[in-house]
């Protein structure tokens, strides 16, 4: 499949810059389809990134306790056990994790949720894409912006 995405650079960074600088991302989502689409977009864009996944916030915190390497965390809002806001609050309450950057994603685009996510420590709030091309665009924009 050929990438049909208008994102080619961000703040002077090109895809080549990003490819040369490996990073880590944690995907926290209970929906296996969403995780698959994000992983597929990362693969299709040929991004050199270590991908970790957790199905809820509690699982993420367990992973972070073992691996404190700096990374970007992509957190779904609606998950069992610990939702996205609860996860953000737990991450940023721990001094060991305060250096992590996080993005809350949700099927909702409610302004109140966006404000709550940012107050809880998220660097950004994004609406989940509806189609696969939207996932490719979202992943490309995230990497251009944060890596």
Coordinates of C-alpha atoms in Angstrom, one line a residue:
X1 CA 0.0 0.0 0.0
X2 CA 1.3 3.4 -0.9
X3 CA 1.3 6.2 1.7
X4 CA -1.0 9.0 0.6
X5 CA -0.4 11.5 3.4
X6 CA 0.3 15.2 3.2
X7 CA 2.6 15.2 6.2
X8 CA 6.2 15.5 5.0
X9 CA 7.9 17.7 7.6
X10 CA 7.2 19.3 10.9
X11 CA 9.1 22.2 12.5
X12 CA 12.0 21.6 10.0
X13 CA 12.2 17.9 10.8
X14 CA 11.8 15.4 7.9
X15 CA 10.9 11.8 7.9
X16 CA 14.6 11.0 7.3
X17 CA 15.5 12.8 10.6
X18 CA 13.0 10.7 12.4
X19 CA 14.1 7.4 10.8
X20 CA 17.7 8.1 12.0
X21 CA 16.7 8.6 15.6
X22 CA 15.1 5.5 17.2
X23 CA 12.6 6.0 20.0
X24 CA 10.0 4.2 22.1
X25 CA 6.2 4.5 22.2
X26 CA 3.7 2.9 24.5
X27 CA 0.3 2.2 23.1
X28 CA -2.3 1.9 25.9
X29 CA -5.6 0.7 24.6
X30 CA -8.0 -2.2 25.3
X31 CA -9.1 -2.3 21.6
X32 CA -6.8 -4.7 19.7
X33 CA -8.0 -3.3 16.4
X34 CA -6.8 0.2 17.3
X35 CA -3.5 -1.2 18.5
X36 CA -3.1 -3.1 15.2
X37 CA -3.9 0.0 13.1
X38 CA -1.3 2.1 15.0
X39 CA 1.3 -0.7 14.7
X40 CA 0.5 -1.1 11.0
X41 CA 0.8 2.7 10.4
X42 CA 4.2 2.7 12.2
X43 CA 5.3 -0.2 10.0
X44 CA 4.0 1.3 6.8
X45 CA 5.8 4.6 7.6
X46 CA 9.0 2.5 8.3
X47 CA 9.5 4.3 11.6
X48 CA 12.4 2.9 13.8
X49 CA 10.6 2.8 17.1
X50 CA 10.3 0.3 19.9
X51 CA 6.6 -0.3 20.5
X52 CA 5.2 -1.5 23.8
X53 CA 1.6 -2.1 24.5
X54 CA -0.7 -2.4 27.5
X55 CA -4.5 -3.0 27.6
X56 CA -5.1 -0.6 30.5
X57 CA -3.4 2.0 32.7
X58 CA -2.6 -0.5 35.5
X59 CA -0.7 -2.7 33.0
X60 CA 1.1 0.4 31.7
X61 CA 2.3 1.3 35.2
X62 CA 3.6 -2.2 35.7
X63 CA 5.6 -2.0 32.5
X64 CA 6.9 1.5 33.3
X65 CA 8.1 0.3 36.7
X66 CA 10.4 -2.2 34.9
X67 CA 11.4 0.1 32.0
X68 CA 11.8 3.8 32.8
X69 CA 13.3 4.7 29.4
X70 CA 11.9 8.0 28.1
X71 CA 9.1 7.4 25.7
X72 CA 5.9 8.8 24.3
X73 CA 2.7 7.3 25.7
X74 CA -0.4 7.1 23.5
X75 CA -3.3 6.5 25.9
X76 CA -6.9 5.7 25.0
X77 CA -9.5 7.4 27.2
X78 CA -12.0 4.5 27.6
X79 CA -10.4 1.5 29.1
X80 CA -11.3 -1.0 31.9
X81 CA -9.6 -0.9 35.3
X82 CA -8.0 2.5 34.8
X83 CA -9.2 5.0 32.2
X84 CA -7.0 7.5 30.3
X85 CA -7.4 10.3 32.8
X86 CA -6.8 8.1 35.8
X87 CA -3.7 6.8 34.0
X88 CA -2.4 10.3 33.3
X89 CA -2.9 11.2 37.0
X90 CA -1.0 8.1 38.1
X91 CA 1.9 8.7 35.7
X92 CA 2.5 12.3 36.6
X93 CA 2.0 11.7 40.4
X94 CA 5.2 9.5 40.2
X95 CA 8.4 11.5 40.0
X96 CA 10.0 8.7 38.0
X97 CA 7.5 9.1 35.2
X98 CA 7.1 12.9 35.0
X99 CA 9.6 13.2 32.1
X100 CA 7.3 11.1 29.8
X101 CA 5.2 12.8 27.2
X102 CA 1.7 11.6 26.7
X103 CA -1.2 12.0 24.2
X104 CA -4.7 11.1 25.2
X105 CA -6.8 9.7 22.3
X106 CA -10.6 9.3 22.3
X107 CA -13.5 8.7 20.1
X108 CA -15.0 11.8 21.7
X109 CA -13.8 15.3 20.7
X110 CA -15.5 17.0 23.6
X111 CA -13.8 20.2 24.6
X112 CA -14.2 19.4 28.4
X113 CA -12.4 16.1 27.9
X114 CA -9.6 17.9 26.0
X115 CA -9.2 20.4 28.8
X116 CA -9.2 17.7 31.5
X117 CA -6.6 15.7 29.5
X118 CA -4.3 18.7 29.3
X119 CA -4.8 19.5 33.0
X120 CA -4.0 15.9 33.9
X121 CA -0.6 16.2 32.1
X122 CA -1.2 15.1 28.5
X123 CA 0.8 17.0 26.0
X124 CA -2.0 16.7 23.5
X125 CA -5.5 15.4 23.0
X126 CA -6.5 13.7 19.7
X127 CA -9.7 12.2 18.3
X128 CA -9.3 8.7 17.1
X129 CA -9.4 8.4 13.4
X130 CA -12.3 6.6 11.6
X131 CA -10.3 5.2 8.7
X132 CA -6.9 3.7 8.3
X133 CA -5.5 6.6 6.3
X134 CA -6.4 8.7 9.4
X135 CA -4.2 6.5 11.5
X136 CA -1.3 6.9 9.1
X137 CA -1.7 10.7 9.2
X138 CA -2.0 10.7 13.0
X139 CA 1.1 8.5 13.5
X140 CA 3.1 10.6 11.0
X141 CA 2.1 13.9 12.7
X142 CA 2.9 12.5 16.2
X143 CA 6.4 11.4 15.1
X144 CA 7.1 14.6 13.3
X145 CA 6.0 16.6 16.4
X146 CA 7.4 14.6 19.3
X147 CA 10.5 12.8 18.0

